[in-house]
XYZ file of C-alpha atoms in Angstrom:
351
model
C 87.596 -2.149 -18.773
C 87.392 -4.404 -21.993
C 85.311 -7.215 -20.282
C 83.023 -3.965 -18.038
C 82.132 -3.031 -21.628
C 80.935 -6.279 -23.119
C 79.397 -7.000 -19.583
C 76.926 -3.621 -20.671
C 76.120 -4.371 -23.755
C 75.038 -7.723 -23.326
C 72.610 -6.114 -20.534
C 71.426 -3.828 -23.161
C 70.561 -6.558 -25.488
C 69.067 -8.898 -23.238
C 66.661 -5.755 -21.948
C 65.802 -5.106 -25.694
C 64.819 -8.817 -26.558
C 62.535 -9.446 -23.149
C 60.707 -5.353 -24.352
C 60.262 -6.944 -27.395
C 58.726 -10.284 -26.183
C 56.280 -8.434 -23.925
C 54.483 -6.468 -26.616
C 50.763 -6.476 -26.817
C 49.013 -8.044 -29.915
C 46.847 -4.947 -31.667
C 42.740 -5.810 -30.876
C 41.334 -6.700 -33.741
C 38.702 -4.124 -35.687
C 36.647 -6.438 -38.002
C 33.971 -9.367 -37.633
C 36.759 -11.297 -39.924
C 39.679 -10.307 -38.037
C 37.857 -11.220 -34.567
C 36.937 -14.649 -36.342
C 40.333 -15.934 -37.501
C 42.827 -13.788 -35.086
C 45.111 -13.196 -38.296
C 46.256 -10.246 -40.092
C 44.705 -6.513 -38.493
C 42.797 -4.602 -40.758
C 45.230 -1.296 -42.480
C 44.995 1.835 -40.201
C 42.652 4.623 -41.361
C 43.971 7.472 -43.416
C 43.984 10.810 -41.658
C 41.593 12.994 -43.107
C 43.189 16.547 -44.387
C 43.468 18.974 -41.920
C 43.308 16.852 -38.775
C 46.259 15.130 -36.730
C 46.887 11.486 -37.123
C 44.580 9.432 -34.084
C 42.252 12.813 -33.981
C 39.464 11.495 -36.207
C 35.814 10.563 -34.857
C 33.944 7.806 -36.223
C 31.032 7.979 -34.049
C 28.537 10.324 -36.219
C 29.195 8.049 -39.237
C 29.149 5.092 -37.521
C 25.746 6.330 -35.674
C 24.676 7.000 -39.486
C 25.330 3.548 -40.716
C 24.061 1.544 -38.167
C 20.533 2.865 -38.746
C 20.926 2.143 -42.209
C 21.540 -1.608 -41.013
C 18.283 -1.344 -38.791
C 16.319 -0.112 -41.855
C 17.443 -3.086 -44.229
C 17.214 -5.405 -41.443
C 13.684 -4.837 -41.245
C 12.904 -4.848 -45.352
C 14.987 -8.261 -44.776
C 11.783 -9.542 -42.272
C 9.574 -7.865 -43.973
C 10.406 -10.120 -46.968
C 10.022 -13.084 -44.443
C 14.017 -13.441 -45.031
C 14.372 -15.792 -42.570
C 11.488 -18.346 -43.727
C 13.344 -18.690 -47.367
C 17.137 -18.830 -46.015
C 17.191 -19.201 -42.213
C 20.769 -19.670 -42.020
C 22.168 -17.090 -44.495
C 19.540 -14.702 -41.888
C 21.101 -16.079 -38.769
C 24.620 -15.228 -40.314
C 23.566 -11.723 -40.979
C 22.235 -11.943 -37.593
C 25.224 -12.686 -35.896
C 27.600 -10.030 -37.574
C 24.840 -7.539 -37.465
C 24.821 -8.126 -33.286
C 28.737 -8.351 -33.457
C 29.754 -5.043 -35.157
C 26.717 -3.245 -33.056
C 28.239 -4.471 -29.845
C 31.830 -3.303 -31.265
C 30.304 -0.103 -31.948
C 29.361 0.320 -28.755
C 32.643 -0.784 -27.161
C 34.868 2.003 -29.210
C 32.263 4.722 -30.469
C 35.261 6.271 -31.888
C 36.849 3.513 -34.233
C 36.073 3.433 -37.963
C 33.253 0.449 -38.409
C 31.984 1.293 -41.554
C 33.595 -1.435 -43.849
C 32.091 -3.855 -41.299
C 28.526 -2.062 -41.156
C 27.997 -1.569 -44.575
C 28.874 -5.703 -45.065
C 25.981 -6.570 -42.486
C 23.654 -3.835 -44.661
C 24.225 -5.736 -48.352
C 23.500 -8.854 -46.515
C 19.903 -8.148 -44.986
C 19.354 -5.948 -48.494
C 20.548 -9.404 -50.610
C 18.160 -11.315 -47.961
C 15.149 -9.085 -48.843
C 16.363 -9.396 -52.901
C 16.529 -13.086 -52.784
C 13.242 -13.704 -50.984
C 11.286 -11.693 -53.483
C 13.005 -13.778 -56.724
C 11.991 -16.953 -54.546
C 8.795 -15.791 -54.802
C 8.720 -14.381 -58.492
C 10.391 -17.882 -59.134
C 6.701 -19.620 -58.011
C 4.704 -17.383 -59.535
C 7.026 -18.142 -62.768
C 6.380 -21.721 -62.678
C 2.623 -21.140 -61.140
C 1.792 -19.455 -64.750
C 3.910 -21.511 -66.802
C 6.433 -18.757 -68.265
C 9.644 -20.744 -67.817
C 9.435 -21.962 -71.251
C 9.093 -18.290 -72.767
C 13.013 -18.087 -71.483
C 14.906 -21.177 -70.368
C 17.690 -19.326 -70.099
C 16.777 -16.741 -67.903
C 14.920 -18.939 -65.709
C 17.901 -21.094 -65.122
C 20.366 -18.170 -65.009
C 18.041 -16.855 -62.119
C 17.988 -20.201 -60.233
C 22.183 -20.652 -60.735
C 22.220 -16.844 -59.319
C 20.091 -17.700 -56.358
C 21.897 -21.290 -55.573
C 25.507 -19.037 -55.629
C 24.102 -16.387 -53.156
C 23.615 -19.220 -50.768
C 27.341 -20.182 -50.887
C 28.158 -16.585 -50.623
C 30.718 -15.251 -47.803
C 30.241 -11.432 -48.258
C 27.711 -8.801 -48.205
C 28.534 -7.677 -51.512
C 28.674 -10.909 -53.614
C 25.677 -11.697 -51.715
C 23.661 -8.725 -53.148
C 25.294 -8.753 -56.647
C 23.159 -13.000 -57.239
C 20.396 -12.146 -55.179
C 19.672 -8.784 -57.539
C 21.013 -11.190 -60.780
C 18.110 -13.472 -60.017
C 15.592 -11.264 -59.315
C 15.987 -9.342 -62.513
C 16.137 -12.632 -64.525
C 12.472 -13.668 -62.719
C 11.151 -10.229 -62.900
C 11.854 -10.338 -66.788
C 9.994 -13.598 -67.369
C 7.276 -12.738 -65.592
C 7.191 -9.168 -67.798
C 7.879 -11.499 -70.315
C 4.368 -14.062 -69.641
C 2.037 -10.851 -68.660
C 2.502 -8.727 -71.213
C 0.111 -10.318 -73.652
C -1.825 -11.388 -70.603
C -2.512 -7.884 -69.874
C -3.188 -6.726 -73.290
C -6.052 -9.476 -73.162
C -7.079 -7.942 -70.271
C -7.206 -4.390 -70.737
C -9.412 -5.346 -73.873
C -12.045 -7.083 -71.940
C -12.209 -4.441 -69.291
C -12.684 -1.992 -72.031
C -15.716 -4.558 -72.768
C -17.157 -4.710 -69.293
C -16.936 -0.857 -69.022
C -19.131 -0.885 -71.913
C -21.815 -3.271 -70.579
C -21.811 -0.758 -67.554
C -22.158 2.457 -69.344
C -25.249 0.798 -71.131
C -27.343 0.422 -68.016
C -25.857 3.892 -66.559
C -23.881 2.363 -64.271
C -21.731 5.479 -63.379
C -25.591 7.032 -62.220
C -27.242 4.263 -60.400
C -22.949 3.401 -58.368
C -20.973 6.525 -58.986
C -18.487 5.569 -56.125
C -17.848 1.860 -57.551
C -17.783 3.185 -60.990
C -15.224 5.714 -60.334
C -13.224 3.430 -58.561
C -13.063 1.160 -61.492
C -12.394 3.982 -63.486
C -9.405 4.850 -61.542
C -8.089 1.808 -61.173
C -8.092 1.116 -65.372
C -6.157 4.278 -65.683
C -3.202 2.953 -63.381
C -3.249 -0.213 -64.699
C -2.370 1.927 -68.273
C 0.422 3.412 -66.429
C 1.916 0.339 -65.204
C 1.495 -1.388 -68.497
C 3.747 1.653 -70.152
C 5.934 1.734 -67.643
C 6.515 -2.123 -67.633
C 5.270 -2.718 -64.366
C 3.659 -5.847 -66.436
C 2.158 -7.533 -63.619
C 1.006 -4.893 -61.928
C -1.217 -3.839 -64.849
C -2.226 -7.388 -65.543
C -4.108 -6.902 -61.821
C -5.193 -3.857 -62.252
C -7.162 -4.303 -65.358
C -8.280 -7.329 -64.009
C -9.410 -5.901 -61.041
C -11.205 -2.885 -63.123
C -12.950 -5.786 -65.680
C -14.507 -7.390 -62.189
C -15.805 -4.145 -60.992
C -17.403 -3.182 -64.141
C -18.563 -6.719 -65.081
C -20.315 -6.616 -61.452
C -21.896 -2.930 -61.721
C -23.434 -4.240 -65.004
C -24.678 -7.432 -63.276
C -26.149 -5.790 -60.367
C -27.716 -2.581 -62.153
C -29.299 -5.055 -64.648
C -31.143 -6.727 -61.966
C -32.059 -3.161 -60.087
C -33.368 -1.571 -63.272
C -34.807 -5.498 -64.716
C -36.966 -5.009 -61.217
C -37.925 -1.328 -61.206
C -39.367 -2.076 -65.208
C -41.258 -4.909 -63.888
C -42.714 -2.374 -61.210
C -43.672 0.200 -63.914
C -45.374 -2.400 -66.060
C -46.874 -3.279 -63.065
C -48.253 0.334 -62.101
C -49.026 0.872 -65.943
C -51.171 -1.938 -65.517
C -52.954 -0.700 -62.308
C -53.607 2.855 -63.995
C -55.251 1.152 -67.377
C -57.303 -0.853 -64.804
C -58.132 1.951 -62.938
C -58.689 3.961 -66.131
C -61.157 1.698 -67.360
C -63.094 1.089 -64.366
C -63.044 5.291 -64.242
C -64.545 5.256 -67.444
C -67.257 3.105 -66.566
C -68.048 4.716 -63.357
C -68.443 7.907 -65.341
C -70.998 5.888 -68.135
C -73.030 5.485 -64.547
C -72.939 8.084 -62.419
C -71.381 11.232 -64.173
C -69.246 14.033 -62.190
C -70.080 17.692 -62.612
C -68.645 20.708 -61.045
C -65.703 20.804 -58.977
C -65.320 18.049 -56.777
C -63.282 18.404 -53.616
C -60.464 16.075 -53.737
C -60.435 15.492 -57.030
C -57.293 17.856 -59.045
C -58.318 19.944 -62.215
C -56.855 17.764 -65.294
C -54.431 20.306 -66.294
C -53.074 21.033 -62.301
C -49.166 20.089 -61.873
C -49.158 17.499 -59.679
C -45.193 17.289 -59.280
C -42.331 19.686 -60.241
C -40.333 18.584 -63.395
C -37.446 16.417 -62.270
C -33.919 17.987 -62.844
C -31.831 15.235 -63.649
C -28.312 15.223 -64.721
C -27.877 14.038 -68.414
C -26.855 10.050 -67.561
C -24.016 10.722 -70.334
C -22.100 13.372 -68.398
C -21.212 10.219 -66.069
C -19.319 8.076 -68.398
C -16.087 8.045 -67.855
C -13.637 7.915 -70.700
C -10.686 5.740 -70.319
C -9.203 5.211 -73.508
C -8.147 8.101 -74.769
C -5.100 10.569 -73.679
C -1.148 9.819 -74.332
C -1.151 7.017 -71.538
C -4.122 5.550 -72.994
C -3.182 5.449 -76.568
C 0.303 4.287 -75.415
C -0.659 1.520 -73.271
C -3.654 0.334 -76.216
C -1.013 0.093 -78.852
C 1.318 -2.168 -76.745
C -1.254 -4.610 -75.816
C -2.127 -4.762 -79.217
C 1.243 -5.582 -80.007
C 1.840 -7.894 -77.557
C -1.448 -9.630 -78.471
C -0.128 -9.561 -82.033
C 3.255 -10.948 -81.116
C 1.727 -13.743 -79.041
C -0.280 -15.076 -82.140
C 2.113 -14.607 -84.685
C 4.002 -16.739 -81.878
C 1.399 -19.468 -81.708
C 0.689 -19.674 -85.592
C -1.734 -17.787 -85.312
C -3.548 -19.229 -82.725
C -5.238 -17.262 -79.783
């Protein structure tokens, strides 16, 4: 009986080891885990009130993945892929990986993965835009207003490139755009002051020949586009401003140029007409010495008729537009002034 017993528990043993050596490996559930085959990601928390293995993932999952569409295309629409092809073809490849996932178990909680692929084509669209802030930087000569922002934004974008996650990604990409966006703020703002003062100066050269008469369309225009240029100066939208008052100084500077000549030529017509009716005054005169009129002659108007209704023009004055006056205005005046100021005490002085 002894040796019957030992017999079965060795059987039971040996069953237990070869159930043991037949388990299944769990699937993996990340882009990471399906990479390197090593440890599974932690199992989801229940949420309260349901059972454990009850929840559904596929609403939220649904939810993110158009999220990842969305920055996907602000990613292209940066022309991503032209400034970093490969960190784009990396986003590419998890993006397609956690879809197809997705799509394999609806049900399965992808949003860690999802919201990885999202920072990435977000940091993509980031970093494109301080590539490009970075040109216009050097185009205008700034980087000596703040060496050290200029190289803290180049060190930012060189570490997103080495980058393995979404989030660090995103975290240098936004570091160097902010450091480019404030040199740039940082070049324009006296830039813009300068400007805004000679578009005041070409709006005045256009109100003199009644410009806002002869083009009220293009005047108003110009008009409008001084006034968001003020915005974007006091809300430090810097370059924005700088372009807008450019713009406006253009416009006006153009309206004055082309009025000139279209009122330069309709004086040289009056002179000319004044001319003909002197001529034809005289010559009147002398017909009369001849050959005097009497009576009524048919034809011929009584002196004191009204040969044309009085013209009802508007007063020319009612269509200047005033730009430079109202809280924005006043604001946006005194910081270019400023900024102007700042610049030359910079300078010694010197404009």
């Amino acid at each position: 009986m002894k040796k019957l017993r030992i017999v079965a528990v060795l059987c039971v043993a040996v069953a237990f080891v070869a159930c043991k050596s037949t388990e299944v490996a769990p699937e993996p559930n990340s882009f990471a885990d399906s990479a390197s085959n090593q440890k599974p990601q932690p199992e989801v928390q229940p949420t309260p009130g349901t059972k454990p293995g009850t929840e559904d993932f596929a609403a939220a999952n649904q939810s993110l993945l158009e999220r990842l569409d969305e920055a996907r295309a602000r990613a292209v629409e940066a022309d991503a892929q032209s400034y970093y092809p490969k960190e784009f073809a990396d986003a590419e490849t998890k993006g397609k990986w956690v879809r197809n996932e997705v799509q394999k178990r609806p049900d399965r909680d992808f949003s860690a993965d999802i919201r990885d692929s999202i920072a990435r084509y977000d940091a993509l669209a980031k970093a494109a835009e301080a590539q490009r802030m970075r040109k216009r930087v050097d185009d205008m000569d700034f980087s000596s207003l703040d060496r050290s922002a200029y190289d803290a934004g180049a060190a930012a974008l060189d570490k997103f490139a080495q980058d393995d996650t979404g989030a660090a990604q995103l975290a240098d990409a936004t570091a160097a755009y902010d450091s480019y966006k404030e040199l740039l703020n940082k070049g324009f703002v006296a830039l813009a002051g300068k400007e805004r003062n000679a578009a005041l100066e070409a709006k005045k050269q256009a109100d003199s020949v009644r410009a806002g008469v002869a083009q009220k369309e293009a005047y108003e225009k110009a008009a409008d586009r001084f006034k968001r240029a003020d915005s974007d100066y006091v809300t430090k939208s810097i370059e924005a401003a700088y372009e807008g008052y450019k713009a406006a100084k253009e416009t006006f500077a153009g309206l004055y140029e082309s009025v000139s000549v279209s009122r330069a030529a309709a004086q040289a017509a009056i002179e000319r007409a004044k001319q003909r009716a002197a001529e034809s005054a005289r010559y009147a005169a002398s017909a009369d010495e001849i050959a005097p009129l009497t009576g009524i002659v048919q034809g011929i108007e009584d002196e004191n008729a009204v040969l044309l209704e009085e013209d009802d023009l508007p007063n020319p004055e009612d269509a200047v537009i005033d730009v430079d006056t109202g809280a924005t205005a006043e604001a946006a005046g005194s910081a270019a002034a400023e900024a102007i100021a700042a610049e030359e005490a910079a300078n010694g002085g010197v404009q």
